[in-house]
One Martini backbone bead per residue (centre of mass of N, CA, C, O) as a GRO file, in nm:
protein
  254
    1MET     BB    1   5.378  -9.840   7.377
    2THR     BB    2   5.302  -9.709   7.090
    3TYR     BB    3   5.302  -9.577   6.780
    4GLY     BB    4   5.019  -9.396   6.843
    5ASP     BB    5   5.165  -9.232   7.107
    6LEU     BB    6   5.344  -9.092   6.910
    7ILE     BB    7   5.506  -8.779   6.879
    8PHE     BB    8   5.555  -8.595   6.576
    9LYS     BB    9   5.701  -8.473   6.391
   10ILE     BB   10   5.591  -8.274   6.119
   11PRO     BB   11   5.639  -8.254   5.784
   12GLN     BB   12   5.647  -7.939   5.556
   13GLU     BB   13   5.616  -7.876   5.249
   14THR     BB   14   5.588  -7.707   5.011
   15GLU     BB   15   5.351  -7.639   4.748
   16THR     BB   16   5.619  -7.667   4.489
   17TYR     BB   17   5.728  -7.969   4.516
   18ARG     BB   18   5.628  -8.119   4.271
   19GLU     BB   19   5.726  -7.910   4.055
   20ASP     BB   20   6.009  -7.906   4.140
   21SER     BB   21   6.062  -8.218   4.083
   22ALA     BB   22   5.991  -8.194   3.782
   23PHE     BB   23   6.215  -8.020   3.695
   24VAL     BB   24   6.475  -8.171   3.778
   25VAL     BB   25   6.418  -8.435   3.629
   26SER     BB   26   6.394  -8.317   3.339
   27ARG     BB   27   6.662  -8.190   3.325
   28ILE     BB   28   6.812  -8.419   3.336
   29ILE     BB   29   6.725  -8.569   3.107
   30SER     BB   30   6.796  -8.346   2.885
   31ILE     BB   31   7.078  -8.375   2.927
   32LEU     BB   32   7.081  -8.690   2.840
   33ASP     BB   33   6.944  -8.634   2.578
   34ALA     BB   34   7.162  -8.480   2.437
   35ARG     BB   35   7.431  -8.668   2.486
   36LYS     BB   36   7.299  -8.879   2.306
   37ASN     BB   37   7.269  -8.749   2.053
   38GLU     BB   38   7.584  -8.650   2.013
   39GLY     BB   39   7.715  -8.937   2.068
   40ASP     BB   40   7.821  -8.915   2.381
   41ASN     BB   41   7.752  -9.248   2.521
   42LYS     BB   42   8.090  -9.335   2.610
   43ILE     BB   43   8.294  -9.543   2.728
   44VAL     BB   44   8.689  -9.589   2.721
   45LEU     BB   45   8.877  -9.879   2.779
   46ASN     BB   46   9.237  -9.887   2.783
   47THR     BB   47   9.403 -10.167   2.715
   48ASN     BB   48   9.634 -10.477   2.728
   49LEU     BB   49   9.406 -10.670   2.618
   50LYS     BB   50   9.369 -10.876   2.361
   51LEU     BB   51   9.046 -10.984   2.456
   52GLY     BB   52   8.937 -10.795   2.649
   53LEU     BB   53   8.696 -10.766   2.850
   54PRO     BB   54   8.533 -10.916   3.093
   55LEU     BB   55   8.211 -10.914   3.058
   56GLU     BB   56   8.099 -11.085   3.314
   57ASN     BB   57   8.229 -10.848   3.531
   58ILE     BB   58   8.158 -10.549   3.453
   59ASN     BB   59   7.994 -10.451   3.694
   60LYS     BB   60   8.183 -10.412   3.908
   61ILE     BB   61   8.303 -10.125   3.754
   62ALA     BB   62   8.014  -9.981   3.647
   63GLY     BB   63   7.939  -9.795   3.862
   64PRO     BB   64   8.178  -9.579   3.887
   65MET     BB   65   8.201  -9.501   3.589
   66ILE     BB   66   7.926  -9.405   3.550
   67GLU     BB   67   7.928  -9.178   3.788
   68ALA     BB   68   8.195  -9.019   3.641
   69TRP     BB   69   8.023  -8.946   3.406
   70ALA     BB   70   7.782  -8.824   3.494
   71PHE     BB   71   7.924  -8.583   3.637
   72GLU     BB   72   8.077  -8.475   3.372
   73VAL     BB   73   7.814  -8.396   3.244
   74PHE     BB   74   7.714  -8.187   3.485
   75ALA     BB   75   8.022  -8.024   3.478
   76GLY     BB   76   7.982  -7.911   3.199
   77ILE     BB   77   7.740  -7.755   3.196
   78ARG     BB   78   7.803  -7.548   3.450
   79ASP     BB   79   8.048  -7.398   3.271
   80ASP     BB   80   7.805  -7.287   3.110
   81TYR     BB   81   7.666  -6.990   3.210
   82ARG     BB   82   7.432  -7.029   2.968
   83ASN     BB   83   7.253  -7.281   3.017
   84SER     BB   84   6.948  -7.396   2.946
   85TYR     BB   85   6.943  -7.554   3.248
   86SER     BB   86   6.969  -7.403   3.518
   87LEU     BB   87   7.273  -7.534   3.578
   88ILE     BB   88   7.480  -7.403   3.877
   89ASN     BB   89   7.555  -7.707   4.028
   90VAL     BB   90   7.809  -7.948   4.116
   91GLU     BB   91   7.857  -8.231   4.342
   92ALA     BB   92   8.063  -8.438   4.484
   93GLN     BB   93   8.010  -8.722   4.677
   94GLU     BB   94   8.106  -8.922   4.867
   95ARG     BB   95   8.106  -9.287   4.897
   96LEU     BB   96   7.923  -9.274   5.183
   97GLY     BB   97   7.686  -9.102   5.077
   98MET     BB   98   7.377  -9.096   5.020
   99ALA     BB   99   7.480  -8.935   4.765
  100ASP     BB  100   7.685  -8.877   4.477
  101ILE     BB  101   7.527  -8.615   4.366
  102ILE     BB  102   7.484  -8.225   4.322
  103LEU     BB  103   7.237  -8.051   4.226
  104GLN     BB  104   7.174  -7.678   4.106
  105PHE     BB  105   6.867  -7.507   4.041
  106LYS     BB  106   6.734  -7.214   3.859
  107LYS     BB  107   6.421  -7.096   3.984
  108GLY     BB  108   6.394  -6.811   3.915
  109ASN     BB  109   6.461  -6.712   4.271
  110GLU     BB  110   6.515  -6.995   4.305
  111ILE     BB  111   6.695  -7.307   4.475
  112LEU     BB  112   6.766  -7.625   4.363
  113THR     BB  113   6.813  -7.937   4.517
  114GLY     BB  114   6.952  -8.252   4.418
  115ASN     BB  115   6.988  -8.588   4.524
  116ILE     BB  116   7.195  -8.828   4.366
  117ASP     BB  117   7.131  -9.173   4.287
  118VAL     BB  118   7.375  -9.380   4.099
  119LYS     BB  119   7.238  -9.636   3.894
  120ALA     BB  120   7.384  -9.934   3.754
  121THR     BB  121   7.264 -10.132   3.459
  122SER     BB  122   7.267 -10.418   3.236
  123ASN     BB  123   7.148 -10.497   2.958
  124ASP     BB  124   7.354 -10.795   2.938
  125ILE     BB  125   7.225 -10.863   3.260
  126PRO     BB  126   7.011 -11.020   3.423
  127LYS     BB  127   6.911 -10.837   3.682
  128SER     BB  128   7.067 -10.595   3.708
  129GLY     BB  129   7.022 -10.397   3.948
  130LYS     BB  130   6.700 -10.421   3.990
  131SER     BB  131   6.746 -10.443   4.339
  132PRO     BB  132   6.867 -10.173   4.510
  133ASN     BB  133   7.004 -10.014   4.723
  134ILE     BB  134   6.966  -9.715   4.831
  135THR     BB  135   6.925  -9.674   5.174
  136SER     BB  136   6.881  -9.607   5.442
  137PHE     BB  137   6.630  -9.559   5.691
  138SER     BB  138   6.741  -9.322   5.899
  139ARG     BB  139   6.868  -9.133   5.693
  140ILE     BB  140   6.583  -9.065   5.515
  141ARG     BB  141   6.423  -9.001   5.797
  142THR     BB  142   6.588  -8.761   5.888
  143ALA     BB  143   6.605  -8.576   5.621
  144TYR     BB  144   6.285  -8.527   5.620
  145VAL     BB  145   6.287  -8.342   5.865
  146LYS     BB  146   6.487  -8.139   5.835
  147ASP     BB  147   6.385  -8.144   5.498
  148PRO     BB  148   6.065  -8.128   5.362
  149ASP     BB  149   6.276  -8.061   5.048
  150PHE     BB  150   6.399  -8.324   5.022
  151MET     BB  151   6.575  -8.446   4.733
  152PHE     BB  152   6.554  -8.773   4.606
  153ILE     BB  153   6.731  -8.890   4.342
  154ILE     BB  154   6.706  -9.140   4.088
  155LEU     BB  155   6.966  -9.280   3.879
  156SER     BB  156   6.904  -9.467   3.603
  157ILE     BB  157   7.150  -9.659   3.419
  158LYS     BB  158   7.192  -9.793   3.120
  159HIS     BB  159   7.427 -10.056   3.003
  160ARG     BB  160   7.672 -10.157   2.719
  161VAL     BB  161   7.898 -10.417   2.654
  162TYR     BB  162   8.213 -10.390   2.442
  163SER     BB  163   8.422 -10.462   2.211
  164GLN     BB  164   8.702 -10.289   1.979
  165ARG     BB  165   8.954 -10.247   1.789
  166ASN     BB  166   9.233 -10.064   1.774
  167GLU     BB  167   9.398  -9.908   1.524
  168THR     BB  168   9.672  -9.820   1.670
  169SER     BB  169   9.722 -10.056   1.888
  170ARG     BB  170   9.570 -10.342   1.851
  171LEU     BB  171   9.381 -10.350   2.060
  172MET     BB  172   9.126 -10.381   2.305
  173ASP     BB  173   8.835 -10.221   2.368
  174GLY     BB  174   8.634 -10.074   2.586
  175ILE     BB  175   8.254 -10.038   2.591
  176MET     BB  176   8.047  -9.815   2.768
  177GLU     BB  177   7.734  -9.807   2.687
  178ILE     BB  178   7.468  -9.590   2.685
  179VAL     BB  179   7.099  -9.675   2.670
  180ASP     BB  180   6.951  -9.580   2.947
  181TYR     BB  181   6.720  -9.364   3.133
  182ASN     BB  182   6.620  -9.253   3.465
  183ALA     BB  183   6.409  -9.028   3.731
  184TYR     BB  184   6.345  -9.064   4.055
  185ASP     BB  185   6.140  -8.969   4.295
  186LEU     BB  186   6.131  -9.111   4.652
  187LYS     BB  187   5.858  -8.995   4.727
  188PHE     BB  188   5.713  -9.078   4.420
  189ILE     BB  189   5.673  -9.410   4.477
  190SER     BB  190   5.529  -9.672   4.512
  191ASP     BB  191   5.444  -9.902   4.766
  192ASP     BB  192   5.524 -10.137   4.595
  193ASP     BB  193   5.823 -10.056   4.514
  194ILE     BB  194   5.869 -10.061   4.807
  195SER     BB  195   6.152 -10.164   5.022
  196TYR     BB  196   6.271 -10.369   5.266
  197ASN     BB  197   6.594 -10.424   5.443
  198PRO     BB  198   6.706 -10.531   5.759
  199ALA     BB  199   7.001 -10.533   5.682
  200LEU     BB  200   7.203 -10.340   5.761
  201GLY     BB  201   7.138 -10.209   6.067
  202THR     BB  202   6.830 -10.000   5.964
  203GLY     BB  203   6.819 -10.058   5.707
  204GLN     BB  204   6.703 -10.103   5.347
  205ILE     BB  205   6.628  -9.930   5.105
  206GLN     BB  206   6.421 -10.033   4.799
  207VAL     BB  207   6.388 -10.155   4.472
  208LYS     BB  208   6.231 -10.382   4.337
  209ASP     BB  209   6.217 -10.227   3.995
  210ILE     BB  210   6.405 -10.013   3.839
  211HIS     BB  211   6.241 -10.068   3.565
  212TYR     BB  212   5.939 -10.055   3.710
  213ILE     BB  213   5.787  -9.776   3.792
  214ASN     BB  214   5.544  -9.644   3.996
  215PHE     BB  215   5.341  -9.365   4.096
  216GLN     BB  216   5.312  -9.171   4.402
  217TYR     BB  217   5.164  -8.936   4.546
  218ARG     BB  218   5.333  -8.733   4.814
  219THR     BB  219   5.411  -8.659   5.130
  220THR     BB  220   5.659  -8.621   5.370
  221TRP     BB  221   5.465  -8.788   5.591
  222GLN     BB  222   5.387  -9.013   5.432
  223MET     BB  223   5.651  -9.110   5.367
  224CYS     BB  224   5.748  -9.152   5.677
  225GLN     BB  225   5.505  -9.370   5.707
  226LEU     BB  226   5.606  -9.556   5.520
  227LEU     BB  227   5.871  -9.633   5.650
  228ASP     BB  228   5.726  -9.710   5.922
  229ARG     BB  229   5.587  -9.957   5.784
  230LYS     BB  230   5.823 -10.134   5.670
  231PHE     BB  231   5.984 -10.155   5.937
  232LEU     BB  232   5.700 -10.264   6.103
  233SER     BB  233   5.686 -10.537   5.915
  234SER     BB  234   5.895 -10.669   6.013
  235SER     BB  235   6.046 -10.942   6.207
  236ARG     BB  236   6.346 -10.819   6.293
  237LYS     BB  237   6.146 -10.572   6.381
  238THR     BB  238   6.067 -10.365   6.647
  239PHE     BB  239   5.947 -10.094   6.809
  240GLU     BB  240   6.180 -10.043   7.004
  241ASP     BB  241   6.385  -9.999   6.795
  242PHE     BB  242   6.242  -9.769   6.664
  243TYR     BB  243   6.231  -9.571   6.923
  244ARG     BB  244   6.537  -9.538   6.930
  245GLU     BB  245   6.561  -9.392   6.668
  246ALA     BB  246   6.350  -9.150   6.731
  247VAL     BB  247   6.535  -9.050   6.970
  248LYS     BB  248   6.820  -9.002   6.831
  249HIS     BB  249   6.677  -8.817   6.569
  250LYS     BB  250   6.415  -8.682   6.614
  251TRP     BB  251   6.103  -8.766   6.539
  252ILE     BB  252   6.020  -8.695   6.834
  253LYS     BB  253   5.878  -8.547   7.144
  254ASN     BB  254   5.861  -8.795   7.343
   0.00000   0.00000   0.00000
């Protein structure tokens, strides 16, 4: 048996998926733009360290801090039921979940759900977070089969960190400032920008350089085929490995 002999379950997304994805991405960027324009784009870390935070290691705690900041930003918008972004629900996800935050927007009579994966990168550290793990191969492949309209958005947030003296305590505050951000639908990232790391279970889907992304519109089925090619082209994975996952997660009919 070969890949060509398999009878796949072929997911069919709605005709408006591309438009819906653009709607969600644009709303996310607009919300962050407004927060930045208001000057409310800083996380202040108060410590009793007289010399400030160890900036060379700050990237180790940046991810959870940036993720928490993003959640609070979106939750604040949700709590204003008259908000102009049509954001109606925000949910934080478990630490090991596929997404970090679930956002739901109302578009006409539809409810659009974006599964947001927050990735923090440092503006001060070269190559920091440049090629992050996104999600496991089997997990995202299965999600696209179960829900052809599954919308997985990578929210890349770039920050810089500096210290300044607190005039009240006379100690040094650490300032984590959001300086740039972008959002991408994983399904529309180009073939060349998506890579596969066979380490860790069924392997990790990665973005080669999260700061420089090219776009390539494709259907959900085309995305599944791309993921399959990445998996099968790895020297550490075999067709037997793929077939086992396909049977386990019910990607095929035979």
